[in-house]
C-alpha positions as a printed NumPy array, in Angstrom:
array([[ 35.994, -17.268, -32.202],
       [ 37.025, -15.226, -29.184],
       [ 35.607, -12.008, -30.661],
       [ 32.217, -13.636, -31.083],
       [ 31.99 , -14.506, -27.366],
       [ 32.972, -10.969, -26.387],
       [ 30.238,  -9.557, -28.577],
       [ 27.74 , -12.009, -27.084],
       [ 28.674, -10.988, -23.524],
       [ 28.414,  -7.315, -24.454],
       [ 25.002,  -7.931, -25.997],
       [ 23.824,  -9.825, -22.909],
       [ 24.913,  -6.944, -20.652],
       [ 23.051,  -4.49 , -22.871],
       [ 19.93 ,  -6.661, -22.735],
       [ 20.13 ,  -6.896, -18.923],
       [ 20.493,  -3.105, -18.677],
       [ 17.538,  -2.606, -21.017],
       [ 15.459,  -5.04 , -18.95 ],
       [ 16.267,  -3.1  , -15.743],
       [ 15.473,   0.204, -17.472],
       [ 12.152,  -1.188, -18.728],
       [ 11.228,  -2.402, -15.254],
       [ 12.036,   1.017, -13.786],
       [  9.951,   2.735, -16.469],
       [  7.009,   0.398, -15.76 ],
       [  7.255,   1.155, -12.031],
       [  7.287,   4.9  , -12.757],
       [  4.283,   4.565, -15.077],
       [  2.323,   2.701, -12.388],
       [  2.274,   5.795, -10.174],
       [  1.524,   8.307, -12.945],
       [ -1.908,   9.876, -13.146],
       [ -3.684,  11.38 , -16.151],
       [ -6.968,  13.226, -16.396],
       [ -9.593,  12.932, -19.091],
       [-12.347,  15.459, -19.622],
       [-15.676,  15.781, -21.391],
       [-18.258,  18.491, -21.827],
       [-15.681,  21.274, -21.77 ],
       [-14.375,  20.189, -18.388],
       [-17.788,  19.573, -16.848],
       [-16.774,  15.968, -16.146],
       [-13.209,  14.908, -15.307],
       [-11.895,  11.428, -14.675],
       [ -8.442,  10.541, -13.347],
       [ -6.778,   7.187, -13.962],
       [ -3.479,   5.836, -12.719],
       [ -0.824,   3.921, -14.609],
       [ -2.547,   0.659, -13.774],
       [ -5.634,   1.937, -15.618],
       [ -7.679,   2.205, -12.453],
       [-10.165,   5.071, -12.181],
       [ -9.08 ,   6.962,  -9.074],
       [-11.268,  10.065,  -9.213],
       [-14.428,  11.315, -10.909],
       [-15.489,  14.944, -10.687],
       [-18.857,  16.137, -12.005],
       [-19.714,  19.836, -11.934],
       [-23.095,  20.48 , -10.367],
       [-24.471,  22.421, -13.321],
       [-24.208,  19.386, -15.624],
       [-26.438,  17.255, -13.38 ],
       [-29.939,  17.246, -14.84 ],
       [-32.297,  14.647, -13.322],
       [-34.301,  14.816, -16.556],
       [-31.278,  13.88 , -18.699],
       [-29.306,  11.168, -16.898],
       [-28.278,   9.725, -20.277],
       [-26.251,  12.85 , -21.121],
       [-24.414,  12.631, -17.803],
       [-23.654,   8.963, -18.397],
       [-22.291,   9.816, -21.858],
       [-20.064,  12.533, -20.402],
       [-18.664,  10.193, -17.724],
       [-18.035,   7.537, -20.36 ],
       [-16.333,  10.024, -22.702],
       [-14.125,  11.43 , -19.923],
       [-13.138,   7.916, -18.827],
       [-12.241,   6.89 , -22.367],
       [-10.263,  10.118, -22.806],
       [ -8.251,   9.415, -19.637],
       [ -7.589,   5.801, -20.641],
       [ -6.426,   6.872, -24.11 ],
       [ -4.058,   9.42 , -22.577],
       [ -2.605,   6.726, -20.312],
       [ -2.195,   4.388, -23.301],
       [ -0.417,   7.154, -25.211],
       [  1.882,   7.856, -22.25 ],
       [  2.631,   4.141, -21.858],
       [  3.378,   3.715, -25.57 ],
       [  5.587,   6.805, -25.575],
       [  7.503,   5.687, -22.477],
       [  7.893,   2.017, -23.32 ],
       [  8.311,   2.538, -27.055],
       [ 11.798,   3.922, -26.494],
       [ 12.943,   0.401, -25.634],
       [ 11.732,  -1.18 , -28.869],
       [ 12.579,   1.666, -31.239],
       [ 14.205,   0.288, -34.369],
       [ 13.826,  -3.352, -33.326],
       [ 10.787,  -4.127, -35.531],
       [  9.164,  -6.41 , -32.962],
       [  5.519,  -7.06 , -33.878],
       [  3.07 ,  -6.685, -31.024],
       [  5.457,  -4.779, -28.762],
       [  4.113,  -1.427, -27.53 ]])
């Protein structure tokens, strides 16, 4: 019976270490920034790890008062591109903690 308790304590220590490592990774992700683009770089959008849009840059030559819809589409596409990149980075970073565990719904 003694061996079983030792294994349980070892497992608990490993879980606590993993929890600390996950928290550190989440804190590091929160300050990361990624950039999405559309229209060959005519529109760029930056988002942070909290999925907040922190910057939008629109090149002057793409602004056409006669075609506001195109500009809106480019901003939307660049924003979605940035958000997807942040999701990919989050999944890549946090996925290391669940690798091989087969936990449905986790990253």
